[in-house]
XYZ file of C-alpha atoms in Angstrom:
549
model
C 66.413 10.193 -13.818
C 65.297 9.794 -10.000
C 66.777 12.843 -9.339
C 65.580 14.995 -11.680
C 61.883 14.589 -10.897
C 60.877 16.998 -8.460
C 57.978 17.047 -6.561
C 54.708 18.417 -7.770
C 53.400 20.983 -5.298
C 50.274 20.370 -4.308
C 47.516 22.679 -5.733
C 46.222 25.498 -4.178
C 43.339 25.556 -1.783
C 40.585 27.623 -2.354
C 37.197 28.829 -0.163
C 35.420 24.920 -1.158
C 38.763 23.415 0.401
C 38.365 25.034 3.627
C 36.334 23.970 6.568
C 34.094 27.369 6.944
C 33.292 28.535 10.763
C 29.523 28.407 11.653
C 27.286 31.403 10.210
C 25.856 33.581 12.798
C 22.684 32.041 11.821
C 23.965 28.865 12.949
C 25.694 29.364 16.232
C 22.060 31.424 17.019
C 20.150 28.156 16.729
C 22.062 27.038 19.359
C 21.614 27.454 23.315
C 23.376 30.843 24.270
C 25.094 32.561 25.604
C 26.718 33.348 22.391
C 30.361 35.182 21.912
C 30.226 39.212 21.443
C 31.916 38.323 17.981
C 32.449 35.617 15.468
C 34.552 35.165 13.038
C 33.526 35.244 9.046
C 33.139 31.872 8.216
C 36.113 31.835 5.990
C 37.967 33.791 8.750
C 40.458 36.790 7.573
C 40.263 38.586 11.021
C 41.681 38.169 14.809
C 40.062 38.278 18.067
C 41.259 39.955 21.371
C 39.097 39.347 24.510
C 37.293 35.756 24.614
C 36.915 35.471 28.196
C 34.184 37.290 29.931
C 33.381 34.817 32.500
C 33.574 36.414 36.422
C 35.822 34.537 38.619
C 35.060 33.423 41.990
C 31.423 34.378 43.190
C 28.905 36.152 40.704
C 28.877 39.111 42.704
C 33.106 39.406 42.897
C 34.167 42.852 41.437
C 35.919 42.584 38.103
C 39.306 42.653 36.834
C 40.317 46.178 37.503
C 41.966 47.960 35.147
C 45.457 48.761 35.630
C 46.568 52.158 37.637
C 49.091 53.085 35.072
C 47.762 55.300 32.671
C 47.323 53.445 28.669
C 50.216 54.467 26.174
C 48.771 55.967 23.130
C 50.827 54.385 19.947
C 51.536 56.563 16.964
C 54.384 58.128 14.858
C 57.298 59.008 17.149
C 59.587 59.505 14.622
C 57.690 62.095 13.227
C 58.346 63.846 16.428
C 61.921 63.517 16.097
C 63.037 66.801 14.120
C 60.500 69.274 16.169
C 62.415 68.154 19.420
C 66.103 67.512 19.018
C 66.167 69.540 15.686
C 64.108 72.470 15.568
C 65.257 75.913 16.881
C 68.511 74.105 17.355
C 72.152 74.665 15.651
C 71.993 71.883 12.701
C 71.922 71.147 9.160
C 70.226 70.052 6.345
C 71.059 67.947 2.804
C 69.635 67.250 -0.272
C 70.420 64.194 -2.322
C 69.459 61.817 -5.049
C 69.993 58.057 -4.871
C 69.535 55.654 -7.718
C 68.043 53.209 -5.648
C 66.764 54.653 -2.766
C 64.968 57.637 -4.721
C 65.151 61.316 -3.078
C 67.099 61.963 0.070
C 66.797 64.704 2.791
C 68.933 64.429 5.631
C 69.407 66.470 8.615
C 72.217 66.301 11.815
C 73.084 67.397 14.664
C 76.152 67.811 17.138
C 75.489 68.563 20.775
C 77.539 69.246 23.387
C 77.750 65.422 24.815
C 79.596 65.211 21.286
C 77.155 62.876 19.868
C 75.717 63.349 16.201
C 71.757 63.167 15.814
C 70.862 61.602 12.200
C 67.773 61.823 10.643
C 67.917 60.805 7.210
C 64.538 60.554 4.715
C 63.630 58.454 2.318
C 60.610 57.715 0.338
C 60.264 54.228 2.135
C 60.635 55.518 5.885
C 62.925 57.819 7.683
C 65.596 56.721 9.817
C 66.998 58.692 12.799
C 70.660 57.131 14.657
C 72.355 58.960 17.790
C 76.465 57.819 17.154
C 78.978 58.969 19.727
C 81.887 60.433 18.444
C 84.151 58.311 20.574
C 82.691 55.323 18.611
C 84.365 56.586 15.297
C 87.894 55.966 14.114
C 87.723 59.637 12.558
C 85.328 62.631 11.970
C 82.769 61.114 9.171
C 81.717 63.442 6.085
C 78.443 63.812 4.814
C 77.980 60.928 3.087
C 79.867 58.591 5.715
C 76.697 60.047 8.079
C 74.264 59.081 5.806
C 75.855 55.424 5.417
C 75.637 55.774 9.530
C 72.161 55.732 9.561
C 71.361 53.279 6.071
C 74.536 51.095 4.697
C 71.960 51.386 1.546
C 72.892 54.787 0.419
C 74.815 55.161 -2.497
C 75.486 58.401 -3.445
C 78.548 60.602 -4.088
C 77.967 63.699 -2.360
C 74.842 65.666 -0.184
C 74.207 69.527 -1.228
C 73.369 71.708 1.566
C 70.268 73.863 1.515
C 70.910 77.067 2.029
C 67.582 78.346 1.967
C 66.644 80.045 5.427
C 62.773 78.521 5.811
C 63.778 75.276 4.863
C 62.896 74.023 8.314
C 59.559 74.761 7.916
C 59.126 72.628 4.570
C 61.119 69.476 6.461
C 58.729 70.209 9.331
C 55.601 70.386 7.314
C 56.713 67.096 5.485
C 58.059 65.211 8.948
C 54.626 65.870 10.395
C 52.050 65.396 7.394
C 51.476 61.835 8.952
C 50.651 62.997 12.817
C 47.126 64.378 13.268
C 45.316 65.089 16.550
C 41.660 64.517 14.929
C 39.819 61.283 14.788
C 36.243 59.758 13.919
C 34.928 56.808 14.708
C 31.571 55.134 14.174
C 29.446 53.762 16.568
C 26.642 51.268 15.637
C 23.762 50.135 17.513
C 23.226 46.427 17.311
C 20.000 45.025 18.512
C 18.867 41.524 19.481
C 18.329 39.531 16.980
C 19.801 41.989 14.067
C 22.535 40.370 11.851
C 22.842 42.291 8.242
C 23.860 45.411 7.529
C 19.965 46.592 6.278
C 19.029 46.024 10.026
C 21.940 47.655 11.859
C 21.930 50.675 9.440
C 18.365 50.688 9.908
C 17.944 51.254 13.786
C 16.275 54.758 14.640
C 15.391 54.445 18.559
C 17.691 54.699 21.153
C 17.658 52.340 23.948
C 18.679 54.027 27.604
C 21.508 51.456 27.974
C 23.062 52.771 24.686
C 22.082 56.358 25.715
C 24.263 55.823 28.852
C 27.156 54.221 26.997
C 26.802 57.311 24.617
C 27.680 59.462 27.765
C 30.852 57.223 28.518
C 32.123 58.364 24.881
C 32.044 61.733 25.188
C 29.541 64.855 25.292
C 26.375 65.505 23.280
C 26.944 68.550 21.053
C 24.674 70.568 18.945
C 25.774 70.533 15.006
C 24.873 73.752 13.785
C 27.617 76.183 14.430
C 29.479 73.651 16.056
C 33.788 75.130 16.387
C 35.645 72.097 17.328
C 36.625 68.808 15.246
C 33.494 67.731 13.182
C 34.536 64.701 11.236
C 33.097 65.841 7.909
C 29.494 66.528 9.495
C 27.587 69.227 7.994
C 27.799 71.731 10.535
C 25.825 74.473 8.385
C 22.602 73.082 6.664
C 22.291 70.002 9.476
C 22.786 67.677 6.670
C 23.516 65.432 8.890
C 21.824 65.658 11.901
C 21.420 67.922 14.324
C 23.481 66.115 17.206
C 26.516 64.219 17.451
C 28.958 63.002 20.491
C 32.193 64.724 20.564
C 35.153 63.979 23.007
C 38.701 66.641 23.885
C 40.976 63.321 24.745
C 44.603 63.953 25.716
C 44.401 67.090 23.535
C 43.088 65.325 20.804
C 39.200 66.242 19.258
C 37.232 62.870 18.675
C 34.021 62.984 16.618
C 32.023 59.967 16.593
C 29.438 58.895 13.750
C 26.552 57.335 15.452
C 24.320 55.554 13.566
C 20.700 56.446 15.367
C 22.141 60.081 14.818
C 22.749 60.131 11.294
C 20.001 60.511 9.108
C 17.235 58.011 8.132
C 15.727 57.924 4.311
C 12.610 56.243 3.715
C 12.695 53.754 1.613
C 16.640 53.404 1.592
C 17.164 49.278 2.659
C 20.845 50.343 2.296
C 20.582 54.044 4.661
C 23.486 55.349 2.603
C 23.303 58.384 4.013
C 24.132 56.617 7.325
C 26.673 54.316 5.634
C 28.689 56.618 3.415
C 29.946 58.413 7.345
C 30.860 55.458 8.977
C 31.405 52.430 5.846
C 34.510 55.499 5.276
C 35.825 55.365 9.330
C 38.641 52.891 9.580
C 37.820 51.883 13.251
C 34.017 51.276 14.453
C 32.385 50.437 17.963
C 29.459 48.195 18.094
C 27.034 48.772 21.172
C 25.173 45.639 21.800
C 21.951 45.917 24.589
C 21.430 42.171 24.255
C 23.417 38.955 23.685
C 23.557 38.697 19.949
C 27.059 38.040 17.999
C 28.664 40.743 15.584
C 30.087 39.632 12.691
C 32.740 41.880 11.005
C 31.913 40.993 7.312
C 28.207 42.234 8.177
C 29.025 45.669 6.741
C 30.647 45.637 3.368
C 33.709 48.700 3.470
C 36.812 48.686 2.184
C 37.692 51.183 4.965
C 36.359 49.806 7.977
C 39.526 47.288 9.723
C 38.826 46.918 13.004
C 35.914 46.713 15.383
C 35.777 47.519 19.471
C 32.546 45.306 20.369
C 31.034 46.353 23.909
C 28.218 44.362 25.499
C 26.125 46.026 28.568
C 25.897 43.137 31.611
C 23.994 43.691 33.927
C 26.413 44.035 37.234
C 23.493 44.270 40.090
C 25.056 45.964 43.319
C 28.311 46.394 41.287
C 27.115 48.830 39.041
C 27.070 49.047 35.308
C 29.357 46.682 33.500
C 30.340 46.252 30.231
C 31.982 43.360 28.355
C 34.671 43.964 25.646
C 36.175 42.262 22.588
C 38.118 43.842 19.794
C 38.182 42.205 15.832
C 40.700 43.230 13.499
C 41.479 42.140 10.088
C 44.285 39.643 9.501
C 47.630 42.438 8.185
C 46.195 44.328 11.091
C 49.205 44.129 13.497
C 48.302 43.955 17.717
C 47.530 47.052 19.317
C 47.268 47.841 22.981
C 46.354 48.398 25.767
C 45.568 44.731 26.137
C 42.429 43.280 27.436
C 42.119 42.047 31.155
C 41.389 38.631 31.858
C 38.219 38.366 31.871
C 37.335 41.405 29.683
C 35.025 42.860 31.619
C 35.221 46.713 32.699
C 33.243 48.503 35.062
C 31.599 52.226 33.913
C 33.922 55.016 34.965
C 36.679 57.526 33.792
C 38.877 54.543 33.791
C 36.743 52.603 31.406
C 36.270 55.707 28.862
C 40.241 56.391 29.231
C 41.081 52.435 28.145
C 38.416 52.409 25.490
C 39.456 55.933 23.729
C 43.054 55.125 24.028
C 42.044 51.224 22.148
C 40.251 53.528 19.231
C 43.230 55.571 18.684
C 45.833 52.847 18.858
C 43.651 50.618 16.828
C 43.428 53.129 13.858
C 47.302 53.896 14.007
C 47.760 50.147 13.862
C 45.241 50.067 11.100
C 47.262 52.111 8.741
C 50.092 49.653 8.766
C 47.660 47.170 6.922
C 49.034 46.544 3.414
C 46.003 48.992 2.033
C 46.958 51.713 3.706
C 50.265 50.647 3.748
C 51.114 50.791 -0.184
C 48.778 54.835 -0.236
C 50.692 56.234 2.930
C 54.012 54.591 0.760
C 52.431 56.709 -2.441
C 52.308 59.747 -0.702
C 55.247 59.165 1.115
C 57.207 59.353 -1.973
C 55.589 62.276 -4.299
C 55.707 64.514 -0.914
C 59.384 63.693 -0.697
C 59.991 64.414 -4.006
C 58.256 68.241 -3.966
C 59.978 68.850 -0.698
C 63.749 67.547 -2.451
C 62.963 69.778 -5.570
C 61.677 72.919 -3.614
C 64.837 72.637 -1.364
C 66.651 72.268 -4.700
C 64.939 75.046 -6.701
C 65.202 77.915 -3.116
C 69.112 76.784 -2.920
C 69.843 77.190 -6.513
C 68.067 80.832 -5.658
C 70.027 81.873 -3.090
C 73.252 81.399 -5.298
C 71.570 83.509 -8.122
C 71.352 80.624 -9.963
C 67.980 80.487 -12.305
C 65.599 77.228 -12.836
C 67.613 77.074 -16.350
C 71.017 76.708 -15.112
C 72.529 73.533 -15.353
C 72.525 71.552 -12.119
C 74.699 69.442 -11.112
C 73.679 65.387 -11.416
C 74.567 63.051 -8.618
C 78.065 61.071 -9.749
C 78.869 64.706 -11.475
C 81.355 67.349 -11.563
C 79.462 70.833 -10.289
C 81.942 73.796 -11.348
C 78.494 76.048 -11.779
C 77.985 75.086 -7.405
C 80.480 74.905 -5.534
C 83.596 76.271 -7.919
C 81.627 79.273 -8.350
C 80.883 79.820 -4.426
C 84.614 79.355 -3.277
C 86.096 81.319 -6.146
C 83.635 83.894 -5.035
C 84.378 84.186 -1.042
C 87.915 82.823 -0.501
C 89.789 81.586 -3.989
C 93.596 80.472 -2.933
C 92.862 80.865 0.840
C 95.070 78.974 3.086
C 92.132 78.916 5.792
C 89.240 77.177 3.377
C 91.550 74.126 4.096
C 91.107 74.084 7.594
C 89.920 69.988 8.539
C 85.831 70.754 8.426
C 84.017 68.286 7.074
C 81.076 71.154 6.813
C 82.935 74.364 6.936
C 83.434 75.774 3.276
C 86.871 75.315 3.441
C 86.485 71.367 3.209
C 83.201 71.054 0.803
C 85.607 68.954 -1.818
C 86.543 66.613 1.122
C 82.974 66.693 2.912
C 80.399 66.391 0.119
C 82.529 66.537 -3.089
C 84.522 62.677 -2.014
C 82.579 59.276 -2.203
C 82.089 58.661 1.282
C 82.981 54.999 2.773
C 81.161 54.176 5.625
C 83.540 54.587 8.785
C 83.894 51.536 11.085
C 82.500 52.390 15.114
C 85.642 51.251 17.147
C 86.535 53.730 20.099
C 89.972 54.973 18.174
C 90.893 57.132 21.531
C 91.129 61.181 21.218
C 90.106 62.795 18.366
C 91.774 65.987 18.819
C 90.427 69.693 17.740
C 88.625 68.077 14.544
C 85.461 67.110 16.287
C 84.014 70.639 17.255
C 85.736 72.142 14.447
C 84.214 69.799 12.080
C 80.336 71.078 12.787
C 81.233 74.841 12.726
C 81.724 75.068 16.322
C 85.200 76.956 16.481
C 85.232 80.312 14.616
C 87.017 79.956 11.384
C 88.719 82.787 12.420
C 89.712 81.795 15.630
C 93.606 81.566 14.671
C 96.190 83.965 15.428
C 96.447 87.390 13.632
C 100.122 87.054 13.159
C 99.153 83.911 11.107
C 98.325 85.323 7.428
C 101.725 88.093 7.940
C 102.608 91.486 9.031
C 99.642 91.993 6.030
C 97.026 91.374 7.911
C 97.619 93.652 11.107
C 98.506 96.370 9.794
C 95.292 96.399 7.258
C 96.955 96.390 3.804
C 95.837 93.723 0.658
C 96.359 90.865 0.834
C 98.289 89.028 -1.916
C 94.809 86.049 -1.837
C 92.422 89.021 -1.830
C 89.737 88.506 -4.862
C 89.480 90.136 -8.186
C 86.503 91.808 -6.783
C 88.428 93.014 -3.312
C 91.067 94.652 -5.796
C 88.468 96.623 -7.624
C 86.633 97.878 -4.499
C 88.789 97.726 -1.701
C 86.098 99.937 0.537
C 83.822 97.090 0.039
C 85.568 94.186 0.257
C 86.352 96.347 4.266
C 83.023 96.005 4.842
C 82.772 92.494 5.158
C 84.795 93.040 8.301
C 83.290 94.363 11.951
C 86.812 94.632 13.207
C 87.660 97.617 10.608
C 91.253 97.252 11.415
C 91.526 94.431 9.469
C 91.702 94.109 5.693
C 91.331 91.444 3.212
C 93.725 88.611 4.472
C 91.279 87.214 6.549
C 88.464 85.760 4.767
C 85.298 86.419 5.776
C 84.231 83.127 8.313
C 81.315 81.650 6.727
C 79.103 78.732 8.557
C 76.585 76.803 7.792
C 73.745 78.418 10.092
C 71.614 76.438 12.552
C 67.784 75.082 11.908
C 67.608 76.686 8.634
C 70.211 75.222 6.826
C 71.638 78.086 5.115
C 74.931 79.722 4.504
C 74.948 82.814 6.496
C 78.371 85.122 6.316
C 79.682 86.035 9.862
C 82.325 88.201 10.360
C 83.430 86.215 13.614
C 82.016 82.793 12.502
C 78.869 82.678 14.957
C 76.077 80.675 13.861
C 73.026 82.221 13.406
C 69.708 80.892 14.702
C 66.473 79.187 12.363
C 63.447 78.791 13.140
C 55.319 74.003 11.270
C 50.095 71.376 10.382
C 47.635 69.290 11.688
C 46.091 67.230 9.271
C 42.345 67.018 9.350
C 40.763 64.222 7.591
């Protein structure tokens, strides 16, 4: 009986269980100076930069900031396809996996004999660089895949073959990158700790007119060409001036709150509220020494805050102090804060503070809120960019939206039987050892592919180039097919449709001399993806939106 009792967990804790931190009201009853921020007093947020005391002598010059210039954080993989794929011999799948949803997946052989893997799916995308060396034998499609994610679990890929499908992977890749950011800037005075006050600030003091200038430029609304943040540029809705910033070819608009406008009688200034309670990153100016408290303004947008606090640096100049707030699923974003946090004015001090804003948004969307939308839209984008590669292949066989398409786990006589019957039925040559040429699409796509191990096997022999579409497909001997093929007569493999018009099935063929023994070479052409018939098996060539919010 002992040892079936199990012990009771203990109950959950709720806000009456914890020990709450000091309201501002509280820690301002008490002899200063205060912090720039405090925490809500049942916490949910972090703090970066605690230390602003001076070391040494009260004149000593501050930390400097470092030489090297700050790394802006962001999307890389996004990147990935416009530089090692785009414009660039390579080729593109289509898939459907029962767990893993829709598939698009994309690769690449260069000439250090390496194969570049990019493989989509609605979660994330995955991109892999395996050297050929490392493989005990030339993968197929789906061996690739498994490369890159052991998770897939499909039977075969289908290759687009529509020529612009680069620019629909493109447009997808890159729907998360955007070079176009707002932030809001509020103006906290002394003493002011709700959101009626801060909201409700119309004066400028010159201190916060100065730091305005660090930000950026002044610009005139009306009219105004460049990024505008969703500010009424036409009707001066709101407001005639704003501060705008061209950062490492990025545009930056900034909501300030004395710029927006004021209504009368509005405690709440929604007008003001509805621009920045929507930014996801704010600054908060402080003239005086008065803590900022990030639950002071109620938005489910707003997850993280850049406080800056003028000090007064006598013969050193302006200085400013500097802590950052976050919310808790915010992860750390750089560049860090010297110790102490305490900046002099300058181009350094605007380049470290920008490059904080943008990393601190990009590090905001991988909060579980934005998280689980950017997941959402992941996944419904994926799936119109899987069925519009789909729906243009199926097109490009003459194949309608009503004919039957093949399932994953299938057989596909209406794809692939169709195609070979078509170009090169009974042809010795369509068995050459591609694993992408059409000669091997039952052993490259058409077999359930078991992922290959990565042990260095030794030389791998002709398959490796061969396999990608590199060597002609008619690169063989004449004197291979028979005295048939020199001299120009049928073939005894030539098509029903060769037999009926011989001119035409000549045509095919630059060399003229030649007749219908050799089967036209057909490739799988470069950054679009598509089948493209070559006489003499030369790839062809392939050829993307900036998302404003």
């Amino acid at each position: 009986m002992a040892q079936q009792r199990h012990a009771i967990p203990p109950p959950l804790k709720t806000e009456e269980d914890y020990i709450p931190y000091p309201s501002v009201h509280e820690v301002l009853g008490r002899e200063g100076p205060f912090p720039l921020i405090l925490l809500p007093q049942f916490g949910g947020y972090w703090i970066e930069g605690t230390n602003h005391q001076l070391s040494g002598a009260p004149d000593s010059p501050p930390t400097p900031v470092p030489g090297a210039r700050a790394k802006l954080e962001g999307n890389h993989t996004a990147k990935i396809y416009r530089k090692h794929f785009l414009g660039k011999e390579h080729f593109n799948y289509y898939s459907l996996d029962p767990a893993l949803g829709h598939l698009v997946f994309s690769l690449k052989y260069d000439e250090q004999e390496h194969l570049h893997l990019l493989l989509r799916t609605r979660a994330r995308t995955l991109h892999d660089v395996v050297p050929i060396s490392c493989l005990a034998e030339f993968p197929n499609v789906v061996q690739m895949a498994k490369l890159v994610c052991e998770d897939v679990n499909v039977d075969r890929f289908y290759p687009v073959l529509y020529p612009k499908a680069s620019r629909l992977i493109l447009a997808f890749d890159e729907h998360v990158l955007s070079n176009h950011f707002k932030f809001g800037v509020i103006y906290q005075k002394l003493g002011q700790t709700s959101e009626e006050e801060l909201f409700g600030t119309t004066e400028e003091s010159p201190a916060f007119a100065e730091f305005l200038d660090v930000l950026g430029q002044r610009v005139q609304l009306r009219d105004f060409k460049g990024f505008r943040g969703g500010l009424d540029v036409t009707h001066g809705q709101t407001g005639s001036e704003s501060v705008y910033c061209h950062f490492r070819d990025k545009e930056i608009m900034f909501h300030v709150s004395t710029k927006l406008p004021y209504t009368e009688g509005d405690a709440q200034q929604l007008q003001r509220k509805r621009h920045i309670g929507n930014d996801i990153v704010a600054i908060v100016f402080q003239d005086e020494n008065t803590p900022f408290v990030p639950d002071m303004i109620a938005s489910n947008f707003l997850h993280a805050f850049v406080v800056v606090q003028l000090e007064q640096g006598g013969a050193q100049g302006t200085l400013y102090k500097v802590s950052v707030t976050a919310r808790d699923d915010v992860p750390f974003f750089g560049p860090p804060l010297p110790d102490p946090a305490v900046f002099r004015k300058g181009p350094e001090f605007q380049e470290f503070l920008l490059t904080k804003l943008i990393n601190a948004e990009y590090a905001c969307y991988r909060a579980e809120k934005f998280a689980k939308l950017e997941e959402r839209t992941r996944a419904a984008l994926l799936e119109t960019l899987h069925e519009e590669l789909q729906a243009r292949s199926q097109a490009m066989l003459g194949l309608g939206p009503d004919d039957e398409r093949p399932d994953n786990g299938g057989a596909a006589p209406g794809f692939f039987e169709s195609f070979k019957s078509l170009l090169v039925p009974g042809s010795r040559r369509g068995r050459r050892g591609s694993a992408i040429g059409l000669g091997s699409v039952e052993e490259a796509l058409l077999v359930p592919g078991k992922s290959p191990s990565r042990r260095r096997p030794g030389p791998l022999g002709s398959r490796r180039s061969s396999a990608i579409g590199i060597e002609s497909i008619q690169e063989a001997p004449a004197g291979r097919d028979g005295p048939a093929a020199a001299d120009g007569s049928s073939s005894t493999h030539s098509s029903p449709e060769s037999r009926r018009n011989p001119d035409r099935s000549r045509s095919w063929h630059r060399d003229g001399g030649r007749g219908d023994s050799r089967a036209p070479g057909w490739e799988c052409s470069g950054t679009g993806g598509h089948w493209a018939g070559v006489a003499r098996g030369q790839g062809g060539t392939g050829m993307g939106d900036s998302r404003t919010r």
